[in-house]
Short mmCIF file of C-alpha atoms and ligand atoms in Angstrom, two decimals:
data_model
loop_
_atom_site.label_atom_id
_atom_site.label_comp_id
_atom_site.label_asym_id
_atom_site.label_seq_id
_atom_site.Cartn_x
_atom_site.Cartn_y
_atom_site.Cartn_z
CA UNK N 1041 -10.27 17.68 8.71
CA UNK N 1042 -7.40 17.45 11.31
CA UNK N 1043 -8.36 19.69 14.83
CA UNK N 1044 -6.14 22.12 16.07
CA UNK N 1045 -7.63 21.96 19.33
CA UNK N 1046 -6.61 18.40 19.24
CA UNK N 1047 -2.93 19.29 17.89
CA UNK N 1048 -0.44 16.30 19.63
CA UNK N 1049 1.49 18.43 21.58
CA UNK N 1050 4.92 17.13 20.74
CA UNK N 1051 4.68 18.69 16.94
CA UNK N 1052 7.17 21.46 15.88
CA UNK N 1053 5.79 24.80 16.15
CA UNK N 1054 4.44 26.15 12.83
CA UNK N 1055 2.51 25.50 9.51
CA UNK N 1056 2.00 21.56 9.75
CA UNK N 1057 0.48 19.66 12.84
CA UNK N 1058 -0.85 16.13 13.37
CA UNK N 1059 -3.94 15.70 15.49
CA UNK N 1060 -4.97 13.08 18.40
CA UNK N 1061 -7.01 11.12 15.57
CA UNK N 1062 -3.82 9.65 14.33
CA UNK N 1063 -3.90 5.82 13.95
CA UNK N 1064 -0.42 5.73 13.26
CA UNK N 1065 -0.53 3.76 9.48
CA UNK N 1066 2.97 5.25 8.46
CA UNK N 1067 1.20 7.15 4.98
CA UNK N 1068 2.75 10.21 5.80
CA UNK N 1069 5.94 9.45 7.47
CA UNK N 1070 6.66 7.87 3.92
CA UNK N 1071 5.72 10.51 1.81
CA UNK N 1072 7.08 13.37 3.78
CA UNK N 1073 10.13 11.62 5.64
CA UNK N 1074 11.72 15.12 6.49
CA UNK N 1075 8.70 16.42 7.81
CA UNK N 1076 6.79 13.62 10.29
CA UNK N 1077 8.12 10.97 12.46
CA UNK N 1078 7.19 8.51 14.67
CA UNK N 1079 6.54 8.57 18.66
CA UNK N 1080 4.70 6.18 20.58
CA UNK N 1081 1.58 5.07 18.88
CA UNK N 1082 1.56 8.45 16.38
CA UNK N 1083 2.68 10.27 13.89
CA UNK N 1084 4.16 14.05 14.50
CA UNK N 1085 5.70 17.22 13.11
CA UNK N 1086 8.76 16.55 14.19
CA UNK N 1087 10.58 19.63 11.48
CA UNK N 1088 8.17 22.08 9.95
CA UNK N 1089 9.14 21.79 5.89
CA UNK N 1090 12.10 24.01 4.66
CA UNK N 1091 12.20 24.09 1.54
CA UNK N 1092 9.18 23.92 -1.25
CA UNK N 1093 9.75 20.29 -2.38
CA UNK N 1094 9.57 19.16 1.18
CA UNK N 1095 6.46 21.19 1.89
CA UNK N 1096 4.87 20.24 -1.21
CA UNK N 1097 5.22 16.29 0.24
CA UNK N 1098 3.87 17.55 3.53
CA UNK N 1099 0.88 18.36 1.51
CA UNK N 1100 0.64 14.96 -0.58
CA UNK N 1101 0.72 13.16 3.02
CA UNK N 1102 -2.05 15.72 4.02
CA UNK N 1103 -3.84 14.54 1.38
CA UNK N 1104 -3.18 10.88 1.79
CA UNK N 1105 -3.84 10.59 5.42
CA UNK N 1106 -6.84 8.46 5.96
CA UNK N 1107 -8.09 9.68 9.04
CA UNK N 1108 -8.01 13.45 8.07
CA UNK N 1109 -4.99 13.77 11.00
CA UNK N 1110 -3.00 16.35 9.60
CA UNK N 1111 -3.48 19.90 9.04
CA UNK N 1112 -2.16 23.13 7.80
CA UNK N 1113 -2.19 26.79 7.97
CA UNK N 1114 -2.70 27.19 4.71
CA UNK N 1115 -5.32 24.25 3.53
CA UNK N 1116 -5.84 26.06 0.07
CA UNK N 1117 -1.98 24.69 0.29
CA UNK N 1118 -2.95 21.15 -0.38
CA UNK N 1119 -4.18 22.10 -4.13
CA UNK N 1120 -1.55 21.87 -5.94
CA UNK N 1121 -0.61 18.49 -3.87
CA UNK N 1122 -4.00 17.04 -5.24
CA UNK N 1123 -2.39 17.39 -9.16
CA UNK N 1124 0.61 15.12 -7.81
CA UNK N 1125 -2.21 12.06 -7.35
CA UNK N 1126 -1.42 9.45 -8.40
CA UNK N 1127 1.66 9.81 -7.94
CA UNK N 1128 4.38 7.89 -10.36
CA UNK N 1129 6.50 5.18 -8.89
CA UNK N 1130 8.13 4.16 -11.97
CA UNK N 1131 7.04 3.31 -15.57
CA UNK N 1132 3.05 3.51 -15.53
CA UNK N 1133 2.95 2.15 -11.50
CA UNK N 1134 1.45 4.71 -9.61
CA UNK N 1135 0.65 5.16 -5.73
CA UNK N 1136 -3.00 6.66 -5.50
CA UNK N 1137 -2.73 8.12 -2.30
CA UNK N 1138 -5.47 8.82 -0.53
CA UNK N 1139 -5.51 6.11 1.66
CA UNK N 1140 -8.49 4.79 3.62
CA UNK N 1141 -9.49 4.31 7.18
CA UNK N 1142 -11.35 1.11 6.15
CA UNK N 1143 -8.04 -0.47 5.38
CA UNK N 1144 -6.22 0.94 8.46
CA UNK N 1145 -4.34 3.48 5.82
CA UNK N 1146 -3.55 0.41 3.32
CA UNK N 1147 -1.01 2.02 0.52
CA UNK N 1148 -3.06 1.32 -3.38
CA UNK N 1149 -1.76 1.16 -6.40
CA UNK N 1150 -2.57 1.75 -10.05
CA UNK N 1151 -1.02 0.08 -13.07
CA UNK N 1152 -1.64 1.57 -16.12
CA UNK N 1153 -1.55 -0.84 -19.43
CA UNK N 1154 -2.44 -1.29 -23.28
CA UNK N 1155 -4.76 -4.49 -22.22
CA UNK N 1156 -6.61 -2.47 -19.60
CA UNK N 1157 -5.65 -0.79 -16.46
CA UNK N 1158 -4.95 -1.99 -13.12
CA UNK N 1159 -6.21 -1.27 -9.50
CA UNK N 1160 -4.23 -2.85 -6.69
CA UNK N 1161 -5.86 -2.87 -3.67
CA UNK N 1162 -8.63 0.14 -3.16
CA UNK N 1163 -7.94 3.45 -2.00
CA UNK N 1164 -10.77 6.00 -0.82
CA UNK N 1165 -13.34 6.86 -3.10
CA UNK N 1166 -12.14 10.40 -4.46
CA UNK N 1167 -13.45 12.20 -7.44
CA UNK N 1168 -10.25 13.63 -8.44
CA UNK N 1169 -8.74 9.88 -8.83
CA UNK N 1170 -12.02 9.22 -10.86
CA UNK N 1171 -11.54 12.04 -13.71
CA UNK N 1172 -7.30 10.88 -13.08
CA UNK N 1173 -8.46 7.35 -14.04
CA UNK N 1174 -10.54 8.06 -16.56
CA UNK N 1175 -7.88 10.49 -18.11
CA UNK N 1176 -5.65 7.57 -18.22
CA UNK N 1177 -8.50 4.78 -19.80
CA UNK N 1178 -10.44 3.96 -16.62
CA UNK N 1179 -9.66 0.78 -14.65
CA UNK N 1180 -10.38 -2.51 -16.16
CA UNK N 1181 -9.34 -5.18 -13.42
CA UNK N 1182 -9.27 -4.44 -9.57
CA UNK N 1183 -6.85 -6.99 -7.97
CA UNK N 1184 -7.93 -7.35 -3.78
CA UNK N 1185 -4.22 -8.90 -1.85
CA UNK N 1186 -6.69 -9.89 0.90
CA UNK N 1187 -10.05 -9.17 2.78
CA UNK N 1188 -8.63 -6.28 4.78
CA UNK N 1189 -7.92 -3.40 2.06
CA UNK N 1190 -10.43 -4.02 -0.33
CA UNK N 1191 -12.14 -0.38 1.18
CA UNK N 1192 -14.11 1.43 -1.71
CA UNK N 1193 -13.05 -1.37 -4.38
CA UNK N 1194 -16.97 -2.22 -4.90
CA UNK N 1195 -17.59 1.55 -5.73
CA UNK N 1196 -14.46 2.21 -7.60
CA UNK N 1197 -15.39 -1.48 -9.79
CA UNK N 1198 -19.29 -0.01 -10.02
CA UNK N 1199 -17.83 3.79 -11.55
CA UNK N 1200 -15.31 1.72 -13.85
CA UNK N 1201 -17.60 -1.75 -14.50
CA UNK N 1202 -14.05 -3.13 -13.23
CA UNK N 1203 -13.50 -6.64 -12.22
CA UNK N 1204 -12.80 -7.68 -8.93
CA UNK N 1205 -9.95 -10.31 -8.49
CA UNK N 1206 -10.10 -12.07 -5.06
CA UNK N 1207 -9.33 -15.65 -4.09
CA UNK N 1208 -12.45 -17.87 -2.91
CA UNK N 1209 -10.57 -17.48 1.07
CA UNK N 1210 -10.88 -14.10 1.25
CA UNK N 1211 -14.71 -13.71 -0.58
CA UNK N 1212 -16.70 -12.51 2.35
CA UNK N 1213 -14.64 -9.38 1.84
CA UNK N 1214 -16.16 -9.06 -1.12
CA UNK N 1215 -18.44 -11.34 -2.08
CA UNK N 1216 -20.27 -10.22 -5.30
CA UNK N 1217 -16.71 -9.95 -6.92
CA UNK N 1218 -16.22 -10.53 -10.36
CA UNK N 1219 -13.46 -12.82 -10.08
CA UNK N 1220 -12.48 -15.42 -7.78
CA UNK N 1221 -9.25 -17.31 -7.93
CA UNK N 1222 -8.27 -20.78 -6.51
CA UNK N 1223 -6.02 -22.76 -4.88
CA UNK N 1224 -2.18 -22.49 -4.13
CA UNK N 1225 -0.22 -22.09 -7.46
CA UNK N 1226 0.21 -18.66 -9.36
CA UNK N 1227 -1.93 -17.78 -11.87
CA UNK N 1228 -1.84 -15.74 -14.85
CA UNK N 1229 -4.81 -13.33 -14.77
CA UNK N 1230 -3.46 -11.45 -18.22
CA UNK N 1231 -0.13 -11.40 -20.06
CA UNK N 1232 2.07 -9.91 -17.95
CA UNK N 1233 -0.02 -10.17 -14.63
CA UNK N 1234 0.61 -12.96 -12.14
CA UNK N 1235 -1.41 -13.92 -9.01
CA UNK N 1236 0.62 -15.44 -6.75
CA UNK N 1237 -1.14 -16.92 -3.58
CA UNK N 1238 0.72 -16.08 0.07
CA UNK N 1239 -1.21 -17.45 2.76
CA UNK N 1240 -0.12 -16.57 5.97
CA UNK N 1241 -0.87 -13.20 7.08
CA UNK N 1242 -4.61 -14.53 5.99
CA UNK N 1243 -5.82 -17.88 4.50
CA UNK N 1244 -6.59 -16.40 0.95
CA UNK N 1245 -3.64 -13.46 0.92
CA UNK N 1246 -1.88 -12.81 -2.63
CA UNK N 1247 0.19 -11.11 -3.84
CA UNK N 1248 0.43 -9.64 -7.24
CA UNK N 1249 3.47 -9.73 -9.94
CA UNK N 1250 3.83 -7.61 -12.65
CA UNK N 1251 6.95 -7.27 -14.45
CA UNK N 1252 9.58 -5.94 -11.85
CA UNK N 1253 6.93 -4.50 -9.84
CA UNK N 1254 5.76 -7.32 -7.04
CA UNK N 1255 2.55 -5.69 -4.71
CA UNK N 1256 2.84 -7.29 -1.61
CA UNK N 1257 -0.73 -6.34 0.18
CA UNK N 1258 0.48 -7.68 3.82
CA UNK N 1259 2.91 -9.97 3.26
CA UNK N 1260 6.02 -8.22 2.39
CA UNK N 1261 7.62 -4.72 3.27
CA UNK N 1262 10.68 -3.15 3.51
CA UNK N 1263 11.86 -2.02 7.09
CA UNK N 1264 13.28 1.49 6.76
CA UNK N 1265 15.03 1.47 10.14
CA UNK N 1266 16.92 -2.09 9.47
CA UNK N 1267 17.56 -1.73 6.43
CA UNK N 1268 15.66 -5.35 5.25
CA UNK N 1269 12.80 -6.96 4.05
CA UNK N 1270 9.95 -7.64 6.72
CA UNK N 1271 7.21 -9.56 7.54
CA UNK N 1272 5.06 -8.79 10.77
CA UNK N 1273 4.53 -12.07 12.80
CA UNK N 1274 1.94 -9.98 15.11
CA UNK N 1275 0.20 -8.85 12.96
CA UNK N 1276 -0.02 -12.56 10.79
CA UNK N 1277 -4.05 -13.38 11.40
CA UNK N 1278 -3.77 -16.76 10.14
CA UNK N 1279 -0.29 -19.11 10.45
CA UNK N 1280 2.90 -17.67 11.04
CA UNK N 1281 3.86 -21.45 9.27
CA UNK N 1282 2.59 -20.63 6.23
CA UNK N 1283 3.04 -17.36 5.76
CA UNK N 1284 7.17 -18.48 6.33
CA UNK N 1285 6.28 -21.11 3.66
CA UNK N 1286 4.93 -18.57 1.09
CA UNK N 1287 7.64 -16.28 1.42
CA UNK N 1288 10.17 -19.14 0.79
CA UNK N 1289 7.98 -19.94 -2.37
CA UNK N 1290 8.63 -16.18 -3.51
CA UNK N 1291 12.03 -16.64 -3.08
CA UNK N 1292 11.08 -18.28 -6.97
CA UNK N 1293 10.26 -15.10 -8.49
CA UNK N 1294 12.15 -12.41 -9.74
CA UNK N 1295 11.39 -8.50 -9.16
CA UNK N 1296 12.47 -5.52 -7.77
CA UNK N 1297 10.19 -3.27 -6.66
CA UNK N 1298 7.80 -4.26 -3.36
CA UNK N 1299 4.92 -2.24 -3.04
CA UNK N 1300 3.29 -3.02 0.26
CA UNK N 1301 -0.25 -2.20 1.13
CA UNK N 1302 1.35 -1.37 4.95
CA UNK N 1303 5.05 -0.91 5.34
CA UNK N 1304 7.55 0.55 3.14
CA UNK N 1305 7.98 0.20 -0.53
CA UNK N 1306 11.84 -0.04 -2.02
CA UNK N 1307 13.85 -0.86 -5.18
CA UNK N 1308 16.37 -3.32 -5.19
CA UNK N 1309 18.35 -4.95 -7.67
CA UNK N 1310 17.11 -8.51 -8.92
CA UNK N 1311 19.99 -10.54 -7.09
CA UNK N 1312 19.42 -8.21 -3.98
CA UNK N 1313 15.90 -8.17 -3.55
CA UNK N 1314 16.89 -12.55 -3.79
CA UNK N 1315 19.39 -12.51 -1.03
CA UNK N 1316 16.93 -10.37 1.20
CA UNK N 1317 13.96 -12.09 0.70
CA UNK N 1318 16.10 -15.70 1.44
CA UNK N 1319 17.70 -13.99 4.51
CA UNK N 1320 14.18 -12.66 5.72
CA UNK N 1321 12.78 -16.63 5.32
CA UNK N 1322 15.78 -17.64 7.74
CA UNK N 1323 14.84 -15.38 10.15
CA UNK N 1324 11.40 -15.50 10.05
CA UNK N 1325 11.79 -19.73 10.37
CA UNK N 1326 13.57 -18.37 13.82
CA UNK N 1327 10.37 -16.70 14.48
CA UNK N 1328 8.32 -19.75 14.58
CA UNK N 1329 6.29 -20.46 17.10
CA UNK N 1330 2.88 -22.23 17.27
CA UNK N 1331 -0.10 -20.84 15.08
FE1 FE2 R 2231 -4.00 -7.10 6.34
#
C-alpha cells in the first residue's frame, strides 16, 4: 500500500502518485507509458491519466507494482484493473502481472495450451491469478529462466502440483524442483516447447521458445529509448563471454516476440528480430571486457 506521506515529490498533481518505496523495476512505466516515467533511480507521475483507457493502465501498473509504490485516490479504482490479469499478449501468452519484490519486479508469463499450461517465471502469489488459472485448466509445467525470479514458483507448483523446470546450475534456487535440465544444447521439454540454455547473465540461465513467442528471463530485452535489442553487461553475474556467446547461438532460432523477465517486451518481424539480435552480438563483442 503506497504512502502518501511518502509521495516522491516530483509526481504530477492529482489522482496517481508513486511513493519513496520505489525500486525502480520499469513494471509500470511499461504498462502505463503515458502515465509514469523515469527520473533518477524511480519511477513518477509524470501526467495524471486523461482519458479512461490510460487510467485504466495506471491501475493495471498499480496492481502490478511489486513493492506496493503506487497509489490512488480512488483504490476501489484498481477493481476493475484486477479483471484485466492476466493480461493477453497475443494468442494464449499472457503477462500475469503482479510482479514480485523477490524477483526485483521480474515480468511472468503464462502460456496457455491443449498439453497443459505454462508458467514462465513466477509472479506473486495472488488468489485472483489462482481462480484465473484454474479457469483456464491450472498450470501444468512451471519453467524458472534462472535462480533470480523463481519468487512464489514453489507455492504456485504446490496449489497446481506443477512441475518445476530449472537447469542443475541454477538448483539452489530451487532445489526440490521437479525438473532439472542439463548441459548446453536446447531441449525439447514438450511439443512445441524448447529450452534453450543462455549462460551468461548466470551459469544455468535459459531461455524458453515457444512458437514465435521467445521468454528471455535476463538475457534479452528490447531497449525502448534506442530503439534495439539489449543485453545488460552490469548487470551479467556470471561472464559477459558467454553470455555474448549465447546470444550469437540464438541468432539460430527464429521468433518474434521477446518477453523479458526485466526490460521491455516487443514484436518484430522474423527477419527483423534476426538482423537485431546479430547487430546486438556485434556490439555486445565491443563490450567485452574481462569476466
Ligand atoms: Fe536475473
Amino acid at each position: 500500500m503506497a504512502d502518501r506521506r511518502k509521495r516522491l515529490p516530483n509526481n504530477a498533481a492529482g489522482e496517481f502518485f508513486v511513493d519513496s518505496t520505489c525500486i525502480n523495476c520499469d513494471a509500470c512505466r511499461q504498462l502505463a507509458p503515458a502515465t509514469f516515467d523515469e527520473a533518477g533511480d524511480a519511477s513518477f507521475v509524470r501526467a495524471q491519466p486523461q482519458n479512461i483507457d490510460d487510467r485504466q493502465k495506471a491501475f493495471r501498473a498499480l496492481l502490478a507494482c511489486p513493492v506496493g509504490s503506487i497509489g490512488s485516490d480512488d483504490p476501489a479504482g484498481a477493481r476493475t484493473a484486477l479483471r484485466d490479469f492476466p493480461l493477453p499478449i497475443e494468442d494464449a501468452v499472457y503477462y500475469c502481472g503482479f510482479n514480485s519484490s523477490d524477483s526485483y519486479g521480474a515480468s511472468s508469463y503464462f502460456v496457455q495450451h491443449p498439453e497443459g499450461n505454462w508458467m514462465v517465471d513466477a509472479p506473486r502469489y495472488t488468489e485472483h491469478l489462482v481462480r484465473e488459472f484454474v479457469k483456464r485448466g491450472g498450470i501444468a509445467y512451471i519453467f524458472l529462466t534462472h535462480r533470480d525470479d523463481v519468487a512464489d514458483a514453489s507455492k504456485w507448483a504446490r496449489r497446481f502440483q506443477s512441475r518445476r523446470i530449472i537447469h542443475s546450475l541454477e538448483r539452489s534456487a530451487q532445489p526440490d524442483a521437479e525438473w532439472i535440465i542439463e548441459g548446453t544444447e536446447p531441449i525439447t521439454l514438450a511439443p512445441g516447447f524448447i529450452a534453450i540454455p543462455t549462460p551468461g547473465h548466470t551459469r544455468g540461465h535459459c531461455v524458453l521458445l515457444h512458437e514465435r513467442f521467445l521468454f528471455t528471463g535476463d538475457h534479452l530485452a528490447w531497449n525502448r529509448e534506442h530503439d534495439r535489442l539489449m543485453a545488460w553487461r552490469s548487470k551479467c553475474w556470471y561472464s559477459w563471454s558467454e553470455q555474448v556467446a549465447s546470444m550469437a547461438a540464438l541468432s539460430r532460432s527464429d521468433f518474434e516476440w521477446v518477453l523479458p523477465g526485466h526490460g521491455q517486451r516487443v514484436k518484430l518481424t522474423i527477419a527483423e528480430m534476426r538482423q537485431h539480435v546479430s547487430s546486438l552480438v556485434r556490439r555486445m563483442k565491443a563490450q567485452r571486457w574481462r569476466d
